[in-house]
Every structure is written in C-alpha cells, then in structure tokens.
Coordinates of C-alpha atoms in Angstrom, one line a residue:
M1 CA -15.6 6.4 -23.1
L2 CA -13.7 9.0 -21.9
M3 CA -13.5 8.2 -18.8
D4 CA -12.4 11.6 -16.5
L5 CA -13.0 11.1 -12.5
A6 CA -12.8 13.8 -9.9
V7 CA -11.0 13.1 -6.5
P8 CA -13.7 13.7 -4.4
R9 CA -12.9 16.4 -1.4
L10 CA -11.1 14.7 1.9
R11 CA -10.8 16.5 4.8
L12 CA -9.0 14.3 7.3
D13 CA -9.3 16.4 10.9
L14 CA -5.7 14.1 12.0
P15 CA -2.3 15.6 12.5
S16 CA 0.1 15.2 9.2
G17 CA 4.3 16.2 9.3
L18 CA 7.2 15.5 7.0
H19 CA 10.3 13.8 7.7
P20 CA 13.8 17.1 7.4
H21 CA 15.3 14.2 5.4
E22 CA 13.0 13.6 3.4
D23 CA 15.8 14.3 0.4
R24 CA 17.9 12.3 1.3
T25 CA 15.6 9.1 2.1
Q26 CA 14.5 9.5 -1.7
Q27 CA 17.9 9.2 -3.3
H28 CA 18.5 6.4 -0.8
T29 CA 15.2 4.6 -1.4
Q30 CA 15.7 5.1 -5.3
A31 CA 19.6 3.6 -5.4
W32 CA 18.4 0.7 -2.9
V33 CA 15.8 -0.7 -5.7
Q34 CA 18.3 0.0 -8.3
E35 CA 21.5 -1.8 -6.5
M36 CA 19.3 -4.8 -5.5
G37 CA 18.0 -5.2 -9.5
M38 CA 14.4 -4.9 -8.6
I39 CA 14.0 -1.9 -11.0
A40 CA 16.0 -1.0 -14.4
N41 CA 19.1 1.0 -14.3
S42 CA 18.7 3.5 -17.1
P43 CA 17.3 7.5 -16.6
K44 CA 14.5 7.2 -18.1
V45 CA 13.3 4.5 -15.0
R46 CA 15.6 6.5 -12.4
E47 CA 13.4 10.0 -13.9
V48 CA 9.9 7.9 -13.2
C49 CA 11.0 6.6 -10.0
D50 CA 12.1 10.1 -8.8
S51 CA 8.4 11.1 -9.9
F52 CA 6.4 9.0 -7.4
L53 CA 8.1 10.4 -4.7
L54 CA 8.7 7.3 -2.3
G55 CA 11.0 9.2 -0.4
R56 CA 8.3 11.4 0.2
L57 CA 5.9 9.0 1.0
A58 CA 7.5 7.0 4.1
A59 CA 8.7 11.3 5.1
R60 CA 5.2 11.6 5.5
V61 CA 4.0 8.4 7.1
C62 CA 6.8 8.1 9.6
P63 CA 8.0 12.1 10.3
H64 CA 9.4 11.5 13.7
A65 CA 11.5 8.4 13.2
S66 CA 15.6 8.5 13.4
V67 CA 17.2 8.5 10.4
G68 CA 17.9 5.2 9.8
R69 CA 13.8 3.6 10.0
L70 CA 13.1 6.3 7.7
Y71 CA 15.6 4.4 5.4
V72 CA 14.5 0.8 6.2
L73 CA 10.6 2.4 5.8
A74 CA 11.2 4.0 2.2
D75 CA 12.5 0.6 1.0
W76 CA 8.7 -1.1 2.4
T77 CA 7.3 1.7 0.9
S78 CA 9.6 0.8 -2.4
A79 CA 9.1 -2.6 -2.3
Y80 CA 5.4 -2.3 -2.1
F81 CA 4.5 -1.3 -4.9
V82 CA 7.3 -3.2 -6.9
L83 CA 5.8 -6.1 -5.9
D84 CA 2.3 -4.2 -7.3
D85 CA 3.5 -3.7 -10.4
V86 CA 4.6 -7.5 -11.0
L87 CA 0.8 -9.0 -8.8
D88 CA -1.1 -6.3 -10.1
D89 CA -0.5 -5.2 -13.2
T90 CA 1.5 -7.7 -15.3
V91 CA -0.3 -10.6 -17.7
E92 CA 1.7 -13.5 -16.5
A93 CA 0.5 -12.6 -13.0
R94 CA -3.6 -12.7 -14.1
D95 CA -2.9 -16.6 -14.0
P96 CA -3.5 -18.0 -10.5
E97 CA -1.5 -20.9 -10.8
V98 CA 1.8 -18.3 -11.4
A99 CA 0.1 -15.5 -9.2
T100 CA 1.0 -18.4 -6.4
E101 CA 4.3 -19.7 -7.5
I102 CA 5.5 -15.8 -7.1
A103 CA 3.6 -15.2 -3.8
D104 CA 5.7 -18.4 -2.6
Q105 CA 9.3 -16.7 -4.0
F106 CA 8.7 -13.8 -2.5
I107 CA 7.5 -15.0 1.2
A108 CA 10.6 -17.5 0.9
P109 CA 13.1 -14.8 2.7
F110 CA 9.9 -14.3 5.6
L111 CA 10.1 -17.8 6.0
G112 CA 13.7 -19.0 6.3
T113 CA 13.1 -21.2 3.5
A114 CA 14.1 -22.1 0.2
P115 CA 11.8 -20.3 -2.8
R116 CA 10.3 -23.0 -4.4
T117 CA 10.2 -23.8 -8.1
G118 CA 7.2 -24.0 -10.1
R119 CA 5.3 -25.6 -13.3
H120 CA 5.5 -22.4 -14.9
R121 CA 8.6 -20.2 -13.7
A122 CA 7.5 -17.3 -13.3
G123 CA 10.6 -15.8 -11.7
D124 CA 11.9 -16.5 -15.1
V125 CA 9.5 -14.5 -17.4
L126 CA 9.9 -11.8 -14.2
A127 CA 13.1 -11.4 -12.6
V128 CA 11.0 -12.5 -9.4
P129 CA 14.4 -13.7 -7.7
R130 CA 15.7 -10.7 -8.0
I131 CA 13.1 -9.0 -6.1
R132 CA 13.5 -11.5 -3.5
E133 CA 16.1 -11.0 -2.9
G134 CA 15.7 -8.0 -2.3
L135 CA 13.1 -8.8 -0.1
A136 CA 15.9 -10.5 1.9
D137 CA 17.8 -7.7 2.3
L138 CA 14.9 -5.9 3.7
W139 CA 14.2 -8.0 5.6
A140 CA 17.8 -8.6 6.9
R141 CA 18.0 -5.1 8.2
T142 CA 13.4 -4.8 9.3
R143 CA 13.8 -7.7 12.1
P144 CA 17.2 -6.4 14.4
G145 CA 15.5 -5.3 17.7
M146 CA 11.8 -6.8 17.1
T147 CA 10.3 -9.0 19.3
A148 CA 9.6 -13.5 18.2
A149 CA 6.2 -12.7 18.5
W150 CA 6.0 -9.1 16.7
T151 CA 8.4 -11.1 14.0
N152 CA 5.7 -14.1 14.0
R153 CA 3.0 -11.1 13.2
L154 CA 4.8 -9.2 10.1
V155 CA 5.2 -12.7 8.4
H156 CA 1.5 -13.4 8.9
D157 CA 0.7 -10.2 7.3
M158 CA 2.9 -10.2 4.7
T159 CA 1.6 -13.9 4.0
D160 CA -1.6 -12.6 3.6
Y161 CA -1.1 -9.8 2.0
L162 CA 1.0 -11.5 -1.1
Y163 CA -1.5 -14.9 -1.0
S164 CA -3.9 -12.2 -1.3
H165 CA -3.2 -11.7 -5.0
V166 CA -3.9 -14.9 -5.9
R167 CA -7.4 -14.2 -5.2
Q168 CA -7.0 -11.0 -6.9
S169 CA -5.8 -12.3 -10.1
E170 CA -8.9 -15.1 -10.4
I171 CA -11.0 -12.6 -9.6
N172 CA -9.8 -10.4 -12.3
S173 CA -9.9 -13.7 -14.7
S174 CA -13.1 -14.7 -14.2
E175 CA -14.5 -10.5 -14.7
T176 CA -17.1 -11.1 -11.9
P177 CA -16.3 -8.2 -9.4
F178 CA -16.2 -8.5 -5.7
D179 CA -19.3 -7.3 -3.7
E180 CA -18.8 -5.0 -1.2
D181 CA -18.4 -6.7 1.6
A182 CA -15.8 -9.3 0.1
Y183 CA -14.3 -6.9 -1.5
C184 CA -14.0 -4.2 1.6
A185 CA -12.3 -8.1 3.7
H186 CA -9.8 -8.6 -0.1
R187 CA -8.5 -4.9 0.4
L188 CA -7.5 -5.0 4.0
L189 CA -4.7 -7.7 3.0
T190 CA -4.5 -6.6 -0.7
S191 CA -3.2 -2.7 0.5
A192 CA -0.3 -4.2 2.1
M193 CA -2.0 -2.6 5.1
Y194 CA -1.9 -4.5 8.3
V195 CA 2.4 -4.6 7.3
S196 CA 2.1 -1.3 7.0
A197 CA 0.6 -0.8 10.3
D198 CA 2.9 -3.3 12.0
L199 CA 5.7 -1.1 10.3
I200 CA 5.5 1.6 12.5
E201 CA 6.9 -0.7 15.7
V202 CA 9.8 -0.3 13.5
A203 CA 9.8 3.7 12.8
T204 CA 9.0 3.9 16.7
A205 CA 11.3 1.4 17.5
R206 CA 8.7 -0.1 20.2
P207 CA 6.9 -3.4 19.7
V208 CA 3.9 -3.4 20.9
P209 CA 2.4 -6.4 23.3
E210 CA 0.6 -9.3 21.0
H211 CA -2.2 -8.8 23.7
L212 CA -2.8 -5.0 22.8
I213 CA -2.7 -6.1 19.4
R214 CA -5.7 -8.4 20.1
N215 CA -8.0 -5.8 22.5
P216 CA -10.5 -5.1 20.3
D217 CA -10.7 -1.9 19.8
I218 CA -7.4 -1.8 18.9
A219 CA -7.9 -4.4 16.9
T220 CA -10.7 -1.7 14.8
I221 CA -8.1 0.8 15.5
R222 CA -5.6 -0.8 13.0
E223 CA -8.6 -1.7 10.5
A224 CA -10.2 1.4 10.2
A225 CA -6.5 2.6 9.3
S226 CA -6.1 -0.1 6.7
H227 CA -9.5 0.5 5.7
V228 CA -8.9 4.4 5.2
V229 CA -5.4 3.9 3.7
A230 CA -6.6 1.3 1.1
W231 CA -10.1 3.5 -0.4
V232 CA -7.9 6.3 -0.9
N233 CA -5.2 4.9 -3.5
D234 CA -8.8 3.4 -4.7
L235 CA -10.1 6.7 -5.6
Y236 CA -7.0 8.1 -7.1
S237 CA -6.2 4.5 -8.3
A238 CA -9.4 4.2 -9.9
P239 CA -8.9 5.5 -14.0
E240 CA -5.7 3.1 -14.3
E241 CA -7.5 0.3 -13.5
I242 CA -10.3 0.8 -14.2
R243 CA -8.1 1.1 -17.4
L244 CA -6.7 -2.1 -16.9
N245 CA -9.0 -3.5 -16.3
D246 CA -9.0 -4.5 -13.0
L247 CA -12.1 -4.9 -11.0
C248 CA -10.3 -4.6 -7.6
N249 CA -10.8 -1.3 -7.1
Y250 CA -13.7 0.4 -4.8
V251 CA -14.3 2.9 -7.3
V252 CA -15.7 -0.3 -9.5
V253 CA -17.1 -2.6 -7.1
L254 CA -19.6 0.2 -5.8
T255 CA -20.6 1.1 -10.5
S256 CA -21.1 -2.6 -10.2
K257 CA -23.1 -3.5 -7.4
L258 CA -24.7 -0.4 -6.6
D259 CA -25.9 0.6 -10.6
V260 CA -24.2 3.8 -10.0
S261 CA -21.9 6.0 -12.6
L262 CA -18.4 6.1 -11.3
Q263 CA -18.6 9.6 -10.2
E264 CA -21.2 8.9 -7.7
A265 CA -19.1 6.0 -6.3
A266 CA -16.1 7.8 -5.9
D267 CA -18.1 10.5 -3.8
L268 CA -19.7 7.1 -1.9
V269 CA -16.4 5.7 -0.8
A270 CA -15.0 9.3 0.1
Q271 CA -18.8 9.2 2.6
R272 CA -16.7 5.4 3.3
V273 CA -13.6 6.9 3.9
D274 CA -15.1 9.9 6.7
V275 CA -17.6 7.4 9.0
Q276 CA -13.4 5.2 8.7
V277 CA -12.0 7.6 10.4
G278 CA -15.0 8.2 12.4
R279 CA -14.3 5.0 13.8
F280 CA -11.0 4.8 13.9
L281 CA -11.2 8.6 17.0
A282 CA -14.1 6.5 18.9
A283 CA -11.8 3.2 19.2
E284 CA -9.2 5.3 20.4
S285 CA -11.0 7.6 22.7
R286 CA -12.5 4.3 24.2
A287 CA -9.2 2.9 24.1
E288 CA -8.1 5.9 26.0
A289 CA -10.8 5.8 28.9
V290 CA -10.8 2.3 29.7
L291 CA -7.7 0.6 28.0
Y292 CA -4.9 2.6 28.7
P293 CA -5.6 4.2 32.3
H294 CA -4.6 0.1 33.6
L295 CA -1.6 -0.2 31.5
Q296 CA 2.9 -0.4 32.1
P297 CA 4.0 3.1 30.7
D298 CA 6.3 1.0 28.6
D299 CA 3.0 -0.4 26.7
R300 CA 0.9 1.9 27.3
Q301 CA 3.5 4.2 25.4
A302 CA 4.2 1.9 22.4
L303 CA 0.9 2.0 22.0
T304 CA 0.1 5.6 21.9
E305 CA 3.3 6.1 19.2
M306 CA 1.6 3.2 17.0
V307 CA -1.8 5.1 17.2
E308 CA -0.1 8.6 16.6
G309 CA 1.6 6.4 14.1
L310 CA -1.2 5.4 11.8
K311 CA -2.3 8.6 11.8
T312 CA -0.3 10.8 10.5
W313 CA -0.2 7.1 7.6
M314 CA -4.0 8.0 6.5
T315 CA -2.8 11.5 6.0
G316 CA 0.6 11.2 4.4
N317 CA -0.7 8.5 1.9
A318 CA -3.4 11.2 0.9
L319 CA -1.5 13.5 0.5
W320 CA 1.1 12.2 -1.2
A321 CA -1.6 10.5 -3.6
E322 CA -2.0 14.6 -4.8
E323 CA 2.1 15.4 -5.2
T324 CA 3.2 11.5 -6.9
A325 CA 2.8 11.3 -10.2
R326 CA 2.0 7.4 -9.4
Y327 CA -1.2 7.0 -10.2
T328 CA -1.2 8.9 -14.0
D329 CA -0.5 6.6 -15.6
R330 CA 0.0 3.3 -13.8
A331 CA 0.6 1.1 -17.4
T332 CA 2.9 3.0 -19.0
R333 CA 5.0 4.4 -15.7
R334 CA 6.3 0.9 -14.2
P335 CA 9.4 0.9 -13.3
A336 CA 8.9 -3.3 -14.5
P337 CA 12.6 -5.2 -13.0
C338 CA 14.5 -6.1 -16.8
S339 CA 17.7 -6.9 -17.8
T340 CA 20.2 -4.5 -16.4
S341 CA 22.2 -5.1 -13.5
P342 CA 21.9 -3.6 -10.6
H343 CA 23.4 -0.1 -9.6
S344 CA 26.0 0.3 -7.0
S345 CA 25.2 3.8 -5.1
D346 CA 27.7 5.8 -3.1
D347 CA 25.8 6.5 0.0
P348 CA 27.7 5.2 2.7
G349 CA 24.8 5.6 5.4
S350 CA 22.0 3.1 3.6
N351 CA 23.3 0.0 5.4
R352 CA 22.5 -1.5 2.4
G353 CA 23.7 -5.4 1.1
T354 CA 25.2 -6.4 -1.7
G355 CA 23.3 -6.5 -4.4
P356 CA 22.6 -10.8 -5.6
A357 CA 24.6 -12.5 -8.7
Q358 CA 23.3 -11.0 -12.2
N359 CA 21.7 -12.9 -14.5
P360 CA 21.2 -12.3 -17.7
R361 CA 17.4 -11.3 -18.2
R362 CA 15.6 -9.9 -21.1
P363 CA 15.5 -6.3 -21.5
C364 CA 12.3 -4.0 -21.5
P365 CA 12.0 -0.6 -22.5
A366 CA 11.8 2.2 -19.9
P367 CA 8.0 3.5 -19.4
P368 CA 8.4 7.2 -20.6
R369 CA 7.3 10.3 -18.2
M370 CA 4.5 11.3 -17.8
P371 CA 2.7 14.7 -16.2
H372 CA 0.3 14.8 -13.8
D373 CA -1.6 18.3 -13.5
G374 CA -1.5 18.4 -9.9
Q375 CA -5.7 18.2 -10.2
R376 CA -7.5 15.3 -12.2
V377 CA -6.6 12.2 -13.3
T378 CA -8.2 10.5 -16.2
G379 CA -8.4 7.2 -18.4
Q380 CA -10.1 5.1 -20.5
C381 CA -12.6 3.0 -19.1
R382 CA -13.7 -0.3 -20.8
S383 CA -15.3 -1.8 -17.7
T384 CA -18.5 -0.3 -17.7
P385 CA -20.9 1.6 -19.5
A386 CA -21.2 5.1 -20.8
R387 CA -22.8 7.1 -18.5
A388 CA -23.2 11.6 -18.7
K389 CA -20.0 13.5 -17.2
P390 CA -20.6 15.3 -13.9
Q391 CA -22.0 18.8 -14.4
A392 CA -19.5 20.4 -11.8
P393 CA -17.3 18.3 -10.4
R394 CA -15.4 18.9 -7.8
A395 CA -11.4 19.2 -7.5
H396 CA -9.3 17.0 -4.8
R397 CA -7.9 18.3 -2.1
V398 CA -6.8 16.7 1.5
E399 CA -6.1 18.8 4.4
P400 CA -4.6 17.5 6.9
A401 CA -4.7 18.3 10.5
G402 CA -1.8 20.8 11.3
S403 CA -0.9 21.3 8.2
R404 CA 0.7 24.9 7.9
V405 CA -2.8 26.3 6.8
P406 CA -5.4 24.7 9.8
P407 CA -8.0 23.4 7.7
P408 CA -11.2 23.6 9.1
R409 CA -12.8 20.4 11.6
I410 CA -14.1 18.1 9.8
R411 CA -18.3 16.9 11.2
H412 CA -18.2 12.6 10.2
Q413 CA -21.6 11.3 9.1
A414 CA -22.3 8.1 7.6
P415 CA -22.9 7.4 4.0
P416 CA -26.7 6.5 3.1
A417 CA -28.5 4.0 4.1
A418 CA -28.2 0.6 1.9
T419 CA -26.1 1.8 0.3
G420 CA -23.2 -0.8 1.9
P421 CA -21.9 -1.9 5.2
A422 CA -20.1 1.4 7.4
H423 CA -16.9 -1.7 8.7
P424 CA -16.8 -5.0 7.7
A425 CA -15.9 -7.5 9.5
S426 CA -12.0 -8.2 9.5
P427 CA -12.0 -11.5 6.9
P428 CA -10.8 -14.9 7.5
H429 CA -7.5 -16.0 5.9
P430 CA -7.0 -16.5 2.3
P431 CA -8.3 -20.2 1.2
H432 CA -5.0 -20.3 -1.1
R433 CA -1.8 -22.4 0.1
R434 CA -0.2 -21.0 2.7
P435 CA 3.5 -21.8 4.1
E436 CA 4.2 -23.0 6.8
S437 CA 6.4 -20.1 8.7
G438 CA 8.5 -23.2 10.4
Q439 CA 11.7 -21.4 11.7
L440 CA 9.6 -18.8 13.4

C-alpha cells in the first residue's frame, strides 16, 4: 500500500545554535569522503551528498566548536552515514556472517590491529578497505589531546556500535521484529549516540573523567539524549526503512507489537521522545543539586559543556532532519562506495591525510537527485497491513528554544499506560564476538 506518514509535532525546550562556518564545513566534509574514496566521485554523487547537508548537521550539533574540531566532527557525521549505508542498506550486509566481517574490518583502525580477512571477502564487494582507511585517517585526527581513558571509552562504544549491526542483520533476516524493550536497548547502540556523546568532549577539548561518566545521573543524561536522537531519526526514516523491509525502526516495532496503525505508532514514538527529554532534564537538575557542588572547577566545566553539547545535539539533529534530503528516498539516493578514484581537495585548512592506494572496483551508478517537499515523507509499505489513512495528519515541526522565534515551553507528559517502558534499562554488551582492544 502507499504509506503516507506525518511526523508528529516535536517541541524540544532545549538550546540550539548554528556554527558560523557551516558552508566551509560542508565543503570540507564532502571533499574528505571523496578524497578518501568512501563514496563515488561524480557530479551526481556530489549533488546528492550536498543535499544531505552533513556539514549543517555538524554545525547544528556542535555550534560552539573551533573550526578545526568542527571539521573532525563533520567527518564523523559523514562517516556514520557511509557506515550505515553499508551496514543497513546493502544486500550483502543482511547476512550476519558478512556483517561480522565488515565490523571486523571497520573496527581494526580503532584497535590498532590488522583487519581480519573472512571467507566472504566482503571488502571486495563493498569497497570496505577504502572506508576502513578513511576511518583510520579520522581516528588519527580525533585522538590528539584526549586522555587514554577517553580513548578506551570511545573504542568500546565504537565496537558496540559496529557489532550491533550483526544483531540487526539477524533480525532483518529472520523477519521477526524486536519487542519494545529489546529494540530500545539495541537502538542505543546502532544509533552511535554513545560515540557521539564521547565526541562532544572532542568538540569542547575537555575530556570528562570516567568516574563522572559512570555517575548514575550522568549515565541517565547520556542515555536519555541517545534515545531522543535515535527515536527522532526513526520518525523521519520510517517510510524508507519500511520500504526496504528494515524491521529495526521504532515505528515498525510499535506497529507490530501494539497492533496500531503507522500513524498511531509514530505519535507514540513522539510521546516517548517527550518523556526522555523530561527524564534528561530531571537527571540534570539532580546532578546540579547533588553532584556539581562537590566537583573541582575543571571537572564541573567539562561536565557542564558535555551536557550542554547533548542538548544542542538533540535539537540540532531534529532541526537537521527537517532540512536534509537524506530521508526522502534513501534507497535511490545512497551514494555507495564504488570504483572511481578519490579526488584531491584544495582545502588548505582541512588537516586531512592522503588518500588510500587506488584499487580497481566494479563501477556503480550514482543515485539520482530526488525532491524533498520539506513537509511530508512517503514510501511503499510492504511489511505492515493496510490501514486507513489518518483524516488530518499533522505537518511536522521542530521548535527548539533559542531559535529566532522562541517556541512555547513544552510540558512533559508520559505516554498512555501499558504502552511500553518510559526508559528501558541500558543494554548489555552484544552477544557477538568482539575483538580485544589489546593495544589500547
């Protein structure tokens, strides 16, 4: 059936901002992914990447970073989408064994080990080696100035992120959706938001001591922010993920488990986002009252800047989701890696490494440009039963505090009873094999 889904109204009563060097950042990160050979080098692909506005995403989520650190953060956001497109959208990665081999390849630069070569030779099919070398370049530019404890934390979180896609491939292969608790725990990992929370400390140049990261209120703050970002992305990406038969989306999970329509499920996801924002703010208030007074000034400053960074990440991500063409038609717009050689950038301030050795790859077509109407997202639904279309779907809006026109304040209210957990517990480590971080 034709699925016409309106993203519910979201009003995040949190700060927002936009870095003044947004345009330069967009040019930098687009040049970087092409220079490293992580995507095809063609005018059409450049047009598609430009429409994703990944530089704007970085400029929104880290509006106060220095230019050099903003470039690093922008390259991380670009890398996320390249990784997601390989791990989520390729036929090969739907095989759990291939997904494991891909994760083995991508984690190697962070562990400082040689990549493993599996029997499926996924790298030959998906141009994985070039992406791996791009990650190595990115990691080399991220670590300077950060502590050993922070480095180990990010490697741990990156490992969880990559290997969570093995579980995702198993779910999609089995065609059996998660239950709600399991999905929320899984999505904490696949969203890469724990990695992003770590990267906020790169943007501020102030690593947070590990004993503070483990504080219950700070852990709640990080978890709640991760849920907000992940679930907002699920709202915007639901039509395309449904069309691709991707069962790892909160709207799909609630539709299946609660026997509600897609629109009703989307409305419930929005309510759960609201609950998580309230949970974030409550934990912040407790930390300010109980924890902050006992901290040394440097630690208090590092923690305050991380929490403020999570706020701008939540609002910035939601605003960017309205602006980007990323979610219009992911299947046809995905700029997959292919055989063309990396292009060399003339950006003198980029601080990028040299491109990888050029290996012949099979050619792949550039995706066409698709229009984005800025109001509604549509797609073909093949995994849910036909239901009546809502009579008056609402246009989606995101209204953060601190924008040019101040939005009304939101009153956080819980979702209806018996519709699922307000804040699921943190997930255990993935059951899949994880390499040791021996050299770290």
